[in-house]
CSV table of C-alpha atoms and ligand atoms in Angstrom, one decimal:
chain,number,residue,atom,x,y,z
A,1,MET,CA,85.4,113.6,119.6
A,2,GLU,CA,85.3,113.2,123.4
A,3,ALA,CA,87.9,110.3,123.1
A,4,LEU,CA,90.4,112.6,121.4
A,5,ARG,CA,89.8,115.3,124.1
A,6,ALA,CA,90.0,112.8,127.0
A,7,GLY,CA,92.9,110.6,125.8
A,8,GLN,CA,96.4,111.5,126.7
A,9,ARG,CA,98.7,109.1,124.8
A,10,PHE,CA,98.1,108.3,121.1
A,11,VAL,CA,99.7,105.9,118.7
A,12,LEU,CA,98.9,106.9,115.1
A,13,ALA,CA,99.3,103.8,112.9
A,14,GLY,CA,99.3,103.4,109.2
A,15,HIS,CA,99.4,100.8,106.5
A,16,VAL,CA,102.2,98.9,104.7
A,17,LYS,CA,103.9,101.2,102.3
A,18,PRO,CA,102.1,104.3,103.6
A,19,ASP,CA,101.1,106.6,100.8
A,20,GLY,CA,100.7,110.4,100.8
A,21,ASP,CA,97.2,110.4,102.3
A,22,CYS,CA,98.2,108.0,105.1
A,23,ILE,CA,101.3,110.0,106.3
A,24,GLY,CA,99.6,113.3,105.6
A,25,ALA,CA,96.7,112.4,107.8
A,26,GLN,CA,99.1,111.2,110.5
A,27,ALA,CA,101.1,114.4,110.3
A,28,ALA,CA,97.9,116.5,110.6
A,29,LEU,CA,96.5,114.5,113.5
A,30,ALA,CA,99.9,114.5,115.3
A,31,GLY,CA,100.0,118.3,115.0
A,32,THR,CA,96.4,118.7,116.1
A,33,LEU,CA,96.8,116.4,119.2
A,34,ALA,CA,100.2,118.0,120.1
A,35,ALA,CA,98.4,121.4,120.1
A,36,LEU,CA,96.1,120.0,122.7
A,37,GLY,CA,99.1,118.9,124.8
A,38,LYS,CA,98.8,115.2,124.1
A,39,GLN,CA,101.7,112.7,123.6
A,40,VAL,CA,101.7,111.3,120.1
A,41,TRP,CA,103.8,108.7,118.3
A,42,ILE,CA,103.5,107.9,114.6
A,43,TYR,CA,104.2,104.3,113.7
A,44,ASN,CA,104.1,102.7,110.3
A,45,PRO,CA,105.3,99.2,109.1
A,46,ASP,CA,107.4,101.0,106.4
A,47,PRO,CA,109.0,104.4,106.2
A,48,PRO,CA,107.5,107.2,104.1
A,49,GLU,CA,108.8,107.5,100.5
A,50,PRO,CA,111.7,110.0,100.2
A,51,GLN,CA,109.6,112.4,98.1
A,52,PHE,CA,107.7,113.3,101.3
A,53,ASP,CA,110.9,114.5,103.1
A,54,TYR,CA,109.3,117.9,103.6
A,55,LEU,CA,106.9,116.2,106.0
A,56,THR,CA,109.4,113.9,107.7
A,57,ARG,CA,111.4,117.0,108.6
A,58,GLU,CA,108.4,118.3,110.5
A,59,PHE,CA,107.2,115.1,112.2
A,60,ARG,CA,108.9,112.0,113.5
A,61,PHE,CA,107.7,109.0,111.6
A,62,ARG,CA,108.8,105.8,113.3
A,63,THR,CA,109.1,102.6,111.4
A,64,PHE,CA,108.1,99.6,113.5
A,65,ASP,CA,110.7,97.0,113.4
A,66,GLY,CA,109.6,94.7,116.3
A,67,GLY,CA,109.9,95.3,120.0
A,68,ALA,CA,107.4,97.1,122.1
A,69,LEU,CA,105.2,100.2,121.6
A,70,PRO,CA,105.0,103.0,124.2
A,71,GLU,CA,102.2,102.7,126.7
A,72,HIS,CA,99.2,104.4,125.1
A,73,ASP,CA,95.4,105.0,125.7
A,74,TRP,CA,94.3,105.1,122.0
A,75,THR,CA,95.6,103.5,118.8
A,76,VAL,CA,94.3,105.5,115.9
A,77,LEU,CA,94.4,103.8,112.4
A,78,LEU,CA,94.6,106.3,109.6
A,79,ASP,CA,93.6,105.6,106.0
A,80,ILE,CA,92.8,102.0,106.8
A,81,SER,CA,90.1,100.2,108.8
A,82,GLU,CA,91.7,96.8,109.2
A,83,LEU,CA,94.6,95.9,111.5
A,84,SER,CA,95.5,93.2,109.0
A,85,ARG,CA,97.0,95.9,106.7
A,86,CYS,CA,99.4,97.0,109.4
A,87,GLY,CA,102.0,94.3,108.7
A,88,PRO,CA,104.2,93.6,111.7
A,89,LEU,CA,102.4,96.2,113.7
A,90,GLU,CA,99.2,94.1,113.7
A,91,PRO,CA,100.0,91.6,116.5
A,92,VAL,CA,101.4,94.3,118.7
A,93,LEU,CA,98.4,96.6,118.2
A,94,ARG,CA,96.0,93.7,118.8
A,95,ALA,CA,97.8,92.7,122.0
A,96,ALA,CA,98.0,96.3,123.3
A,97,ASN,CA,95.3,97.2,125.9
A,98,SER,CA,94.7,100.5,124.1
A,99,ARG,CA,91.3,101.4,122.7
A,100,LYS,CA,91.1,101.5,118.9
A,101,MET,CA,89.9,104.4,116.7
A,102,VAL,CA,89.6,104.4,112.9
A,103,ILE,CA,89.8,107.5,110.7
A,104,ASP,CA,89.3,106.4,107.1
A,105,HIS,CA,87.5,106.9,103.8
A,106,HIS,CA,87.7,103.4,102.4
A,107,VAL,CA,84.8,101.0,102.0
A,108,HIS,CA,84.9,98.7,105.1
A,109,VAL,CA,83.9,95.1,104.5
A,110,GLY,CA,82.6,93.2,107.6
A,111,PRO,CA,81.3,94.3,111.0
A,112,PRO,CA,82.7,97.3,112.8
A,113,TRP,CA,85.3,96.1,115.3
A,114,TRP,CA,86.6,99.5,116.7
A,115,ASP,CA,85.7,101.5,119.8
A,116,GLU,CA,85.4,104.8,117.9
A,117,ALA,CA,85.3,105.8,114.2
A,118,PHE,CA,85.3,108.7,111.8
A,119,VAL,CA,84.5,107.0,108.5
A,120,ASP,CA,83.1,108.7,105.5
A,121,VAL,CA,83.6,106.9,102.2
A,122,ASP,CA,82.6,110.1,100.3
A,123,CYS,CA,85.4,112.1,101.8
A,124,ALA,CA,88.2,112.7,99.3
A,125,ALA,CA,91.0,111.9,101.7
A,126,SER,CA,91.7,110.7,105.2
A,127,GLY,CA,93.6,113.9,105.8
A,128,LEU,CA,90.5,115.9,105.0
A,129,LEU,CA,88.7,113.9,107.8
A,130,VAL,CA,91.5,115.0,110.1
A,131,ARG,CA,90.8,118.6,109.0
A,132,ARG,CA,87.2,118.2,110.0
A,133,ILE,CA,88.2,116.7,113.3
A,134,ALA,CA,90.7,119.6,114.1
A,135,ARG,CA,88.0,122.1,113.4
A,136,ALA,CA,85.5,120.3,115.6
A,137,LEU,CA,88.1,120.3,118.4
A,138,GLY,CA,88.7,124.0,117.9
A,139,VAL,CA,92.3,123.6,116.9
A,140,GLU,CA,93.8,126.0,114.3
A,141,LEU,CA,96.1,124.1,112.0
A,142,ASP,CA,99.7,125.2,112.1
A,143,ARG,CA,101.8,125.3,108.9
A,144,ALA,CA,103.3,121.8,109.4
A,145,SER,CA,99.8,120.2,110.0
A,146,ALA,CA,98.5,122.1,107.0
A,147,LEU,CA,101.3,120.5,104.9
A,148,GLY,CA,99.9,117.1,106.0
A,149,VAL,CA,96.4,117.9,105.0
A,150,PHE,CA,97.5,119.3,101.7
A,151,THR,CA,99.6,116.2,101.0
A,152,SER,CA,96.6,114.0,101.7
A,153,LEU,CA,94.4,116.1,99.3
A,154,VAL,CA,96.8,116.2,96.4
A,155,THR,CA,97.9,112.6,96.5
A,156,ASP,CA,94.5,111.1,96.8
A,157,THR,CA,92.8,113.4,94.2
A,158,GLY,CA,95.6,113.1,91.7
A,159,TRP,CA,96.3,116.8,92.2
A,160,PHE,CA,92.5,117.6,92.0
A,161,LYS,CA,91.9,115.5,88.9
A,162,TYR,CA,89.8,112.6,90.2
A,163,SER,CA,86.1,112.4,90.7
A,164,ASN,CA,86.6,112.6,94.5
A,165,THR,CA,87.6,116.3,94.1
A,166,ASP,CA,84.7,118.2,95.5
A,167,ALA,CA,83.9,121.7,96.9
A,168,GLU,CA,85.2,120.8,100.4
A,169,THR,CA,88.5,119.6,98.8
A,170,LEU,CA,89.1,122.8,97.0
A,171,ALA,CA,87.8,125.1,99.7
A,172,THR,CA,90.1,123.4,102.2
A,173,ALA,CA,93.1,123.6,99.7
A,174,ALA,CA,92.4,127.4,99.5
A,175,GLU,CA,92.4,127.7,103.3
A,176,LEU,CA,95.7,125.8,103.5
A,177,LEU,CA,97.3,128.2,100.9
A,178,GLU,CA,96.2,131.1,103.2
A,179,LEU,CA,98.5,129.5,105.8
A,180,GLY,CA,101.4,130.0,103.5
A,181,LEU,CA,101.8,126.7,101.6
A,182,GLU,CA,103.3,126.9,98.2
A,183,PRO,CA,101.6,124.3,95.9
A,184,ALA,CA,104.3,124.4,93.1
A,185,ARG,CA,107.0,123.7,95.7
A,186,ILE,CA,105.1,120.8,97.1
A,187,TYR,CA,104.4,119.5,93.5
A,188,GLY,CA,108.1,119.7,92.8
A,189,SER,CA,109.0,117.8,95.9
A,190,ILE,CA,106.6,115.0,95.3
A,191,TYR,CA,106.7,114.6,91.6
A,192,GLN,CA,109.8,116.2,90.1
A,193,ARG,CA,112.7,114.5,91.9
A,194,GLN,CA,112.6,111.1,90.3
A,195,SER,CA,115.7,109.1,89.3
A,196,ALA,CA,117.0,109.4,85.8
A,197,GLU,CA,116.0,105.8,85.3
A,198,LEU,CA,112.3,106.4,85.8
A,199,PRO,CA,111.5,107.1,82.1
A,200,LEU,CA,113.1,103.8,81.2
A,201,ALA,CA,111.2,101.9,83.9
A,202,LEU,CA,108.0,103.5,82.5
A,203,ALA,CA,109.0,102.5,79.0
A,204,ARG,CA,109.5,98.9,80.2
A,205,GLY,CA,106.0,99.0,81.8
A,206,LEU,CA,104.4,100.5,78.7
A,207,SER,CA,105.9,97.8,76.5
A,208,ARG,CA,103.9,95.2,78.4
A,209,LEU,CA,100.5,96.9,77.6
A,210,ARG,CA,97.7,94.7,76.3
A,211,TYR,CA,94.1,95.8,75.6
A,212,HIS,CA,91.1,93.6,76.1
A,213,ALA,CA,87.3,94.0,75.5
A,214,GLU,CA,87.7,96.3,72.5
A,215,ARG,CA,90.2,98.4,74.5
A,216,ARG,CA,87.8,99.1,77.3
A,217,LEU,CA,90.3,97.2,79.6
A,218,ALA,CA,94.1,98.1,79.6
A,219,VAL,CA,96.4,95.7,81.4
A,220,ILE,CA,100.1,95.9,82.2
A,221,ASP,CA,101.8,93.1,84.0
A,222,LEU,CA,105.3,93.9,85.1
A,223,PRO,CA,107.8,91.3,86.2
A,224,ARG,CA,110.4,92.2,88.8
A,225,ALA,CA,113.2,94.4,87.6
A,226,ALA,CA,116.3,92.5,86.3
A,227,PRO,CA,119.6,93.4,87.9
A,228,GLY,CA,120.6,96.9,86.9
A,229,GLU,CA,117.1,97.9,86.1
A,230,SER,CA,115.2,100.2,88.5
A,231,GLU,CA,111.8,99.1,90.0
A,232,LEU,CA,108.8,101.0,89.0
A,233,VAL,CA,107.4,101.5,92.5
A,234,ASP,CA,105.1,104.5,91.9
A,235,SER,CA,102.6,103.4,89.4
A,236,ASP,CA,100.5,106.6,89.2
A,237,LEU,CA,102.3,108.0,86.1
A,238,LEU,CA,101.7,104.7,84.2
A,239,LEU,CA,98.1,104.5,85.3
A,240,ASP,CA,97.6,108.1,84.1
A,241,ILE,CA,99.0,107.4,80.6
A,242,LEU,CA,96.7,104.4,80.2
A,243,ARG,CA,93.6,106.3,81.5
A,244,SER,CA,94.3,109.0,78.8
A,245,VAL,CA,93.2,106.6,76.1
A,246,GLU,CA,89.7,107.5,75.1
A,247,ALA,CA,88.4,103.9,74.8
A,248,VAL,CA,89.9,102.7,78.1
A,249,GLU,CA,87.5,102.4,81.0
A,250,VAL,CA,89.4,100.3,83.4
A,251,VAL,CA,93.1,100.0,84.0
A,252,LEU,CA,94.9,97.2,85.7
A,253,PHE,CA,98.5,97.3,86.7
A,254,LEU,CA,100.0,94.1,88.0
A,255,ARG,CA,103.4,94.1,89.5
A,256,GLU,CA,105.4,91.1,90.7
A,257,ALA,CA,106.5,92.4,94.1
A,258,GLN,CA,108.4,89.2,95.2
A,259,ALA,CA,108.5,85.7,93.8
A,260,GLY,CA,105.0,84.4,94.1
A,261,THR,CA,103.4,87.7,95.3
A,262,CYS,CA,101.8,90.3,92.9
A,263,LYS,CA,100.4,93.7,93.7
A,264,LEU,CA,97.3,94.9,91.8
A,265,SER,CA,96.5,98.5,91.2
A,266,ALA,CA,93.1,99.0,89.5
A,267,ARG,CA,91.5,102.3,88.3
A,268,SER,CA,88.2,103.1,86.7
A,269,LYS,CA,87.1,106.0,84.5
A,270,THR,CA,83.4,105.0,84.6
A,271,ASP,CA,80.8,103.4,86.9
A,272,TYR,CA,82.8,100.2,86.7
A,273,ASP,CA,83.5,99.3,90.4
A,274,VAL,CA,87.1,98.3,90.8
A,275,GLN,CA,86.7,98.0,94.6
A,276,ARG,CA,84.5,95.0,94.0
A,277,LEU,CA,87.0,93.5,91.6
A,278,ALA,CA,89.9,94.0,94.1
A,279,GLY,CA,87.6,92.6,96.8
A,280,ARG,CA,87.4,89.3,94.9
A,281,PHE,CA,91.1,89.0,95.5
A,282,GLY,CA,91.2,89.9,99.1
A,283,GLY,CA,91.9,93.6,98.5
A,284,GLY,CA,89.8,96.8,98.7
A,285,GLY,CA,89.8,100.5,98.2
A,286,HIS,CA,87.4,102.8,96.5
A,287,ARG,CA,85.0,102.4,93.5
A,288,LYS,CA,87.5,104.2,91.2
A,289,ALA,CA,90.8,103.2,92.7
A,290,ALA,CA,91.5,99.9,94.4
A,291,GLY,CA,94.2,97.4,95.0
A,292,ALA,CA,95.1,94.0,96.2
A,293,THR,CA,98.0,91.8,97.1
A,294,ILE,CA,97.6,88.4,95.4
A,295,GLN,CA,99.6,85.2,95.8
A,296,GLY,CA,100.7,83.4,92.6
A,297,SER,CA,103.0,83.8,89.6
A,298,LEU,CA,102.6,86.9,87.5
A,299,SER,CA,101.2,85.0,84.5
A,300,GLU,CA,98.7,83.0,86.6
A,301,VAL,CA,97.5,86.0,88.6
A,302,ARG,CA,97.2,88.0,85.4
A,303,GLU,CA,95.0,85.3,83.9
A,304,ARG,CA,92.7,85.2,86.9
A,305,VAL,CA,92.4,89.0,87.4
A,306,VAL,CA,91.8,89.7,83.7
A,307,ALA,CA,89.1,87.0,83.6
A,308,ALA,CA,87.4,88.4,86.6
A,309,ALA,CA,87.7,92.0,85.2
A,310,LEU,CA,86.1,91.0,81.9
A,311,GLU,CA,83.1,89.6,83.8
A,312,GLY,CA,82.4,93.1,85.0
A,313,PHE,CA,81.8,94.5,81.5
A,314,SER,CA,78.2,93.5,81.2
A,315,THR,CA,77.1,97.0,80.1
A,316,PRO,CA,77.8,98.5,76.6
A,317,ALA,CA,80.9,100.7,76.2
A,318,ALA,CA,80.6,104.2,77.6
A,319,SER,CA,80.3,106.7,74.8
A,320,GLY,CA,83.0,109.2,74.1
A,321,GLY,CA,85.3,109.0,77.2
A,322,ARG,CA,82.6,109.7,79.8
A,323,ALA,CA,84.1,110.5,83.2
B,1,5GP,P1,97.2,101.7,95.0
B,1,5GP,O1,96.7,101.1,93.7
B,1,5GP,O2,97.5,103.2,94.8
B,1,5GP,O3,98.2,100.9,95.7
B,1,5GP,O4,95.9,101.7,95.9
B,1,5GP,C1,94.6,102.2,95.5
B,1,5GP,C2,93.6,102.1,96.6
B,1,5GP,O5,93.4,100.7,96.9
B,1,5GP,C3,94.1,102.7,97.9
B,1,5GP,O6,93.0,103.4,98.4
B,1,5GP,C4,94.4,101.5,98.8
B,1,5GP,O7,94.1,101.8,100.1
B,1,5GP,C5,93.7,100.4,98.2
B,1,5GP,N1,94.5,99.2,98.3
B,1,5GP,C6,95.7,99.0,97.6
B,1,5GP,N2,96.2,97.8,97.9
B,1,5GP,C7,95.4,97.2,98.8
B,1,5GP,C8,95.4,95.9,99.4
B,1,5GP,O8,96.3,95.1,99.3
B,1,5GP,N3,94.3,95.7,100.2
B,1,5GP,C9,93.3,96.5,100.4
B,1,5GP,N4,92.3,96.2,101.2
B,1,5GP,N5,93.3,97.7,99.8
B,1,5GP,C10,94.3,98.1,99.0
B,2,MN,MN1,93.3,107.7,101.3
């Protein structure tokens, strides 16, 4: 905490394709540090998705496209604990003579490398860690920072559906509403402004569904969109539909991101640990939600990942759609 009080210039860095928790946590920390009179720059390797425009109107999110970073005392990584997931920011952050802080709720593999950390794998969202930090610093959240924390909470808990939703999550959400946030408007901004092609992209994805292990495992492998077809970038809708099947315990969504590179999203409804599965392919995440970026053709990667996933089913099927 002393580091945040003593430092003057902070670069807040996030991961490739920053998600709602990552940019929400950055927004909330930027607001908190600004309230303490600090200089803050938010940098990501990719811009926030357009559905988060209500946040990008409040805070400046810079996309790092080479060049130099401003002189800073502290680099703060949010929602990641490895510089290797910062894309083109990695070498520049490594070379910077700033000290490094990590604010994250993912399982970290390997020895700690940072100067300072706020890591709690049981915390629902990185934005919720920032809420704790703001409170410890004695900073009252303003409306814009509150929007950041709320965005973190709702995107990482699947709008309070997932097992990481706990009393602190809901109590914090209630406090944020007291600050004037309107949940239905935020829901509409994030989830109800998709393109007209989205249902067709979903249908294309669903047509690739295959079950394994007596339907305990559901797998979709999606090749790159053909010309004229839209990419299915946000996979949460698809993952939700697959998880709705009673027999399904684990869901794997494999997407060909570029020729020879596939992106895995894995979700679990039971004790099955998808973080371990993703870890076998160089990825990570949480027990119930994890991902990895895997080199190889879609069919080859599919075969390897399904084989590895099936090895994890050593226990009998969970009875009756246990959560
Ligand atoms: P998603 O499937 O929504 O992309 O990611 C689910 C979770 O897995 C997130 O918490 C995310 O941080 C983690 N994750 C996704 N992709 C990767 C990856 O390539 N490497 C690592 N280490 N974690 C990932
Ligand atoms: Mn997160």
